[in-house]
Coordinates of C-alpha atoms and ligand atoms in Angstrom, one line a residue:
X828 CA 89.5 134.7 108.6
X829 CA 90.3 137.1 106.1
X830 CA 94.2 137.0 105.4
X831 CA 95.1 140.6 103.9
X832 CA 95.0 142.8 106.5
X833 CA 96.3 146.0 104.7
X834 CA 94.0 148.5 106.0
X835 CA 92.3 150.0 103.3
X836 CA 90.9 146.6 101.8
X837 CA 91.0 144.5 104.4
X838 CA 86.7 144.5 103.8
X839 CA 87.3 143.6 100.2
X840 CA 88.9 140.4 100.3
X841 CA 87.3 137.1 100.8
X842 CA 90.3 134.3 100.3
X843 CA 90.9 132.9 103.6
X844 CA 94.1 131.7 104.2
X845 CA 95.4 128.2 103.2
X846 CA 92.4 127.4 100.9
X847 CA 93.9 126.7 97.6
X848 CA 94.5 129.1 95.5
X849 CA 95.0 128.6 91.5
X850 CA 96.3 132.2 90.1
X851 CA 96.1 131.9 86.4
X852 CA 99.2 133.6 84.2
X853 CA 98.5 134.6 81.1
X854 CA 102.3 136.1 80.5
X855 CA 102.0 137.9 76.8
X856 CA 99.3 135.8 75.6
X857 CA 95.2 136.0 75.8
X858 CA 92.3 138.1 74.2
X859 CA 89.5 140.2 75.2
X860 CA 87.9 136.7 73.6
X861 CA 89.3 134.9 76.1
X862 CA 88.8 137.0 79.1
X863 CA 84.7 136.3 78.2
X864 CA 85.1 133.0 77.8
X865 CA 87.1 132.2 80.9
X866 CA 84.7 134.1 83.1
X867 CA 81.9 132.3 81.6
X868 CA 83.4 129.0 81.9
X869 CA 84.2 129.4 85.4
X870 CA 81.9 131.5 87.0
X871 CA 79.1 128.6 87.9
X872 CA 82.3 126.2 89.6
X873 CA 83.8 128.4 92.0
X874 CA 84.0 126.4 95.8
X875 CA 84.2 127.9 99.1
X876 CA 87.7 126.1 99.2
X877 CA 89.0 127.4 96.7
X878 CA 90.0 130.4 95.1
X879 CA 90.6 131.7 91.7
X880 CA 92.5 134.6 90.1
X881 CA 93.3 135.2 86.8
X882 CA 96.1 137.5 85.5
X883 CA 95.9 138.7 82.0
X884 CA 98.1 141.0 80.6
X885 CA 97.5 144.6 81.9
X886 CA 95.7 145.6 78.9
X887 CA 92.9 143.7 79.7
X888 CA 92.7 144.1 83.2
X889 CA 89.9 146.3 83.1
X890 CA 87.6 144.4 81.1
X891 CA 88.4 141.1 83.0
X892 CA 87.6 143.1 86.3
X893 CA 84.6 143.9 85.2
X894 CA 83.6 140.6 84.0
X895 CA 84.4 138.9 86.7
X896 CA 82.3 141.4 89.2
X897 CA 80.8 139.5 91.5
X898 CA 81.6 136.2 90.5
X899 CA 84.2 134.9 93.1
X900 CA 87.0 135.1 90.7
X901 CA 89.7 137.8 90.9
X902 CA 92.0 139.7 89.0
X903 CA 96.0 140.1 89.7
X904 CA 98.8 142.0 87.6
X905 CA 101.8 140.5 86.7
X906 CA 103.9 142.7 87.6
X907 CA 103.7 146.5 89.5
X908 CA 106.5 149.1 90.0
X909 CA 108.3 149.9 92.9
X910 CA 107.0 153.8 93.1
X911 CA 103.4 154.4 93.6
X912 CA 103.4 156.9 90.7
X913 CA 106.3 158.9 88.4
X914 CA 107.8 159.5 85.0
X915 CA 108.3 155.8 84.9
X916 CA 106.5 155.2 80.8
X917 CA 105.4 151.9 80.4
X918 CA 105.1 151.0 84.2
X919 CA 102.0 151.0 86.5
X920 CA 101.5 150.9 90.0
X921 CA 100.0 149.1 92.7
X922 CA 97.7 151.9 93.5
X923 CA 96.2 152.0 90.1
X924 CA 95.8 147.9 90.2
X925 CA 93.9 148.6 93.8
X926 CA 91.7 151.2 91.9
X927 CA 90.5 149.0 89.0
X928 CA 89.9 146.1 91.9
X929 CA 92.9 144.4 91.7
X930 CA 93.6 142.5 94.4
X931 CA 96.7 140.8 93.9
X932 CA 100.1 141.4 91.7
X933 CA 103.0 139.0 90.4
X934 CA 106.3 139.7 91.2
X935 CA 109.2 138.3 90.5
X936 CA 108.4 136.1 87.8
X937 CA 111.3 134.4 86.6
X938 CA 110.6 135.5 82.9
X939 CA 111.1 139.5 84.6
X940 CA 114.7 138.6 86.2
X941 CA 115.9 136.7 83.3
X942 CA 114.4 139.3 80.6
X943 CA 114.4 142.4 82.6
X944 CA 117.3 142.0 85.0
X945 CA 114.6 142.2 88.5
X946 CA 117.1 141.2 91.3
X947 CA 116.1 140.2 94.8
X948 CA 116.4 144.0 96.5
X949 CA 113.9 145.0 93.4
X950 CA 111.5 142.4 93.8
X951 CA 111.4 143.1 97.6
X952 CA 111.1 146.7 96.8
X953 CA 107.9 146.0 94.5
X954 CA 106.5 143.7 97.4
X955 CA 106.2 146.3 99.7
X956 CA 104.8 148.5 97.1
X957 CA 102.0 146.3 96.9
X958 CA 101.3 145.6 100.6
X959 CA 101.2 149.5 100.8
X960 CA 98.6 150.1 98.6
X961 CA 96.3 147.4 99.9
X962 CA 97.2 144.5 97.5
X963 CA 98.9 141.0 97.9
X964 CA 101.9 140.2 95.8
X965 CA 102.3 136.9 94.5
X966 CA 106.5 136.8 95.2
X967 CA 108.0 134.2 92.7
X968 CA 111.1 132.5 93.7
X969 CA 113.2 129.1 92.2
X970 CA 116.2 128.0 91.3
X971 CA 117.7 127.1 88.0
X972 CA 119.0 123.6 86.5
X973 CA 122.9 124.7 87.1
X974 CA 122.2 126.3 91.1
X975 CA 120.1 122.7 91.9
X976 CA 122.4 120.3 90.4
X977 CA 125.3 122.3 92.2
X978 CA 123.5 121.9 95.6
X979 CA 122.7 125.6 95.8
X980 CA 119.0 125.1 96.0
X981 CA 119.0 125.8 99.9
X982 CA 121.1 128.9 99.3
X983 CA 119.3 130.4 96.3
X984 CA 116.4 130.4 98.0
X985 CA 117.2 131.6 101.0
X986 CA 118.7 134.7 99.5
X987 CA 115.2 135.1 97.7
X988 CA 113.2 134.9 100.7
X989 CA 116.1 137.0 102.6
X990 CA 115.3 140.2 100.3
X991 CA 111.7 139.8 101.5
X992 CA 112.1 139.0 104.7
X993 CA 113.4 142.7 105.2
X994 CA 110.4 144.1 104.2
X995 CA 108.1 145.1 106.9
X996 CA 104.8 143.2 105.1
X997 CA 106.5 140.3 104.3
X998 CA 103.4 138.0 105.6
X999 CA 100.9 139.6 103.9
X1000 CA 102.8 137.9 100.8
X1001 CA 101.9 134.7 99.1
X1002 CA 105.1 132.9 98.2
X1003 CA 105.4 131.1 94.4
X1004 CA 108.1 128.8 94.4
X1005 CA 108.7 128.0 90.5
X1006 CA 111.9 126.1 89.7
X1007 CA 112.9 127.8 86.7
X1008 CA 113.6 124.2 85.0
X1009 CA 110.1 123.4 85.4
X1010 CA 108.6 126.9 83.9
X1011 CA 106.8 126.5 80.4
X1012 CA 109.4 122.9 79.9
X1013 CA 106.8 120.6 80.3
X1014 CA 109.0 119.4 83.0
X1015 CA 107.4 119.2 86.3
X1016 CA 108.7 118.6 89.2
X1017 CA 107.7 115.7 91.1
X1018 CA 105.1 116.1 93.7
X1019 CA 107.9 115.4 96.1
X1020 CA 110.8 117.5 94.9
X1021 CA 107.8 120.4 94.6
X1022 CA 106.6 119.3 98.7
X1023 CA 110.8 119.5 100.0
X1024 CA 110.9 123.3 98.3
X1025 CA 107.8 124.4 99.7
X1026 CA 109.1 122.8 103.5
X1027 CA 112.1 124.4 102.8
X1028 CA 110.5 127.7 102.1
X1029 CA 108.2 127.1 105.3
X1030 CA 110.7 125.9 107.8
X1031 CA 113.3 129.1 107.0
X1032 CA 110.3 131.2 107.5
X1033 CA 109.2 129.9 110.4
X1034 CA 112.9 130.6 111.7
X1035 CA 111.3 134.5 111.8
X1036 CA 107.8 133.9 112.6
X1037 CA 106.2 130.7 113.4
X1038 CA 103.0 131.3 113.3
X1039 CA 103.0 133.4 109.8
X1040 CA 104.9 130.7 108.1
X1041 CA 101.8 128.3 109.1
X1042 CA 99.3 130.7 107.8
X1043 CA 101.6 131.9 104.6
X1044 CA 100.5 130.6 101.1
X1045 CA 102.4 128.6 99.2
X1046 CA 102.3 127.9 95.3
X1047 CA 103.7 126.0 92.9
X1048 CA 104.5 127.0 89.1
X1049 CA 106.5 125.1 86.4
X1050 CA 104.6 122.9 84.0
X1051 CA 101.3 122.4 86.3
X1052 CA 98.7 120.6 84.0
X1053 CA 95.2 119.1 84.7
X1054 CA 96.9 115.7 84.7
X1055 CA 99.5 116.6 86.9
X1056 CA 97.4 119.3 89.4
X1057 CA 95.9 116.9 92.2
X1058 CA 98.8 115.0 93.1
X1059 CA 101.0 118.6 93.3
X1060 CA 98.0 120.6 95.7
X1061 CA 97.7 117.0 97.5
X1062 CA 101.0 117.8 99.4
X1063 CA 100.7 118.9 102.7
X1064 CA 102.9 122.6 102.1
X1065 CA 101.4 123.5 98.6
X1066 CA 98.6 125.5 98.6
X1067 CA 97.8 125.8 95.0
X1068 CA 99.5 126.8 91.9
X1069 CA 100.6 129.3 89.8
X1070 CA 99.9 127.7 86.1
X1071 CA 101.2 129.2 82.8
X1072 CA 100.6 127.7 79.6
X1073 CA 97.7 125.5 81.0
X1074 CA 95.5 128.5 81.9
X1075 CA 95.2 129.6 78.3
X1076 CA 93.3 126.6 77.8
X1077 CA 89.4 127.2 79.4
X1078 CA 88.7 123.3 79.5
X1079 CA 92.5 122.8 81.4
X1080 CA 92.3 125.4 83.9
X1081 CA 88.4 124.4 84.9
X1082 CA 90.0 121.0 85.3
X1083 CA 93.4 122.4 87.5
X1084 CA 90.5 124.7 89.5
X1085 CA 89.1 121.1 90.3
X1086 CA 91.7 119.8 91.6
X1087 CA 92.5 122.7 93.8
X1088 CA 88.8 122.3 94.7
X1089 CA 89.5 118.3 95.5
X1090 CA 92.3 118.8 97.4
X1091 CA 91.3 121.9 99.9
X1092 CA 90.3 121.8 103.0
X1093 CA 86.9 122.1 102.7
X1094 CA 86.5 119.4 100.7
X1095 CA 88.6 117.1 103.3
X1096 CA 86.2 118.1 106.0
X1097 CA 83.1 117.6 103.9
X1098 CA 84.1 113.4 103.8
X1099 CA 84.9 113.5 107.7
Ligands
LIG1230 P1 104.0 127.1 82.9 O1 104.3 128.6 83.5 O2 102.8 126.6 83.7 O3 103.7 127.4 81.5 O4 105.2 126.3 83.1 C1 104.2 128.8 84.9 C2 104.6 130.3 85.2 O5 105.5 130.8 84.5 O6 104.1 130.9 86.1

């Protein structure tokens, strides 16, 4: 089944909901070097059960797209505007990520509400952006150190997936849940502390739509390594993961790919 049923690209897409998914986040960091050399690394390993996108930084979009043409992998912004188009320097939009074959965006990122003030209302604003020009955003949401050792993780979240909630495409989303503690730390958090978040985030969907919270995505960011990746996509609500620092490394994120691979669906069946 294909999951992204905005109309205009609904053909396009081949991720089928709830296989794992490893989305790659390059932040402020890469080459064109590096777009070749991923590509070339990880072009040959790609599963049916598992997907891969990689998000470079916008400057290399273009190049990475066309790299990765016909190779299974795909290519995501890490960020979009709210507006479609507009005297907005230095922005770009979801449209013009659907036109160079884009299929998914970041937003959200904890690194753009810390550093660039992005509040909840915003980040459900550029959501909806992307759903309306034909592309998934990836919607990060977490909780600091202070909120979860002041028993506000229920709360926090809930307000982030609130904002989204009122949009009208909210479950065309995929959901990022990235305690903010855990993101480029080296702190990870424990396969179980990662699994209770992502049921959380499930369960108070489901309180809206039942059957859209089964199907929705869920990642995990913060400190995901190759050593750390199979137990993490093991758990029965994570779907994948969203990895920083580790993707910059070709050998680690062929590794993390494998373990999404490991862990999906496909593979489970296959040893039925
Ligand atoms: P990290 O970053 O894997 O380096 O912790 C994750 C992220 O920021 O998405």
């Amino acid at each position: 089944m294909l999951w992204n049923t905005a109309p205009h690209n609904r053909q396009k897409l081949a991720i089928a909901r709830r296989n794992k998914l490893v989305v790659a986040n390059w932040k402020m960091y890469g080459s064109l070097a590096l777009c070749r050399e991923t590509i070339n690394q990880l072009n040959h390993i790609i599963q049916p059960g598992a997907d891969l996108i990689i998000s470079p930084p916008a400057p290399y979009l273009s190049e990475l797209g066309r790299l990765a043409q016909k190779t299974g992998i795909h290519c995501c912004g890490q960020d979009v505007a709210a507006q479609q188009n507009g005297a907005r320097t230095g922005e770009w939009s979801a449209t013009m990520l659907a036109e160079l074959g884009c299929h998914h965006a970041i937003v959200g990122h904890s690194e753009r509400r810390q550093h660039h003030r992005e509040d909840n209302v915003l980040i459900a604003a550029k959501a909806q952006a992307c759903i309306d020009a034909g592309i998934t955003p990836i919607v990060c949401i977490g909780e600091t150190l202070d909120e979860r050792n002041a028993g506000q993780l229920e709360r926090v979240l809930g307000q982030q997936l609130d904002a989204l909630l009122a949009t009208s495409g909210w479950r065309e989303a995929i959901i990022a849940y990235e305690p903010v503690w855990a993101i480029g730390t080296g702190k990870v958090a424990t396969p179980a502390i990662a699994q209770a978040a992502h049921q959380f985030i499930r369960e108070y969907l489901a309180k809206t739509d039942a059957d859209a919270a089964e199907e929705m995505m869920l990642l995990y960011g913060g400190s995901v390594k190759a050593d750390n990746a199979t137990a993490l996509f093991a758990m029965p609500d994570i779907d994948g993961g969203l990895i920083g620092s580790a993707s910059l490394e070709v050998h680690s994120l062929v590794r993390i790919y494998q373990a999404a691979s490991l862990t999906s669906r496909a593979a489970a069946q296959m040893t039925l």
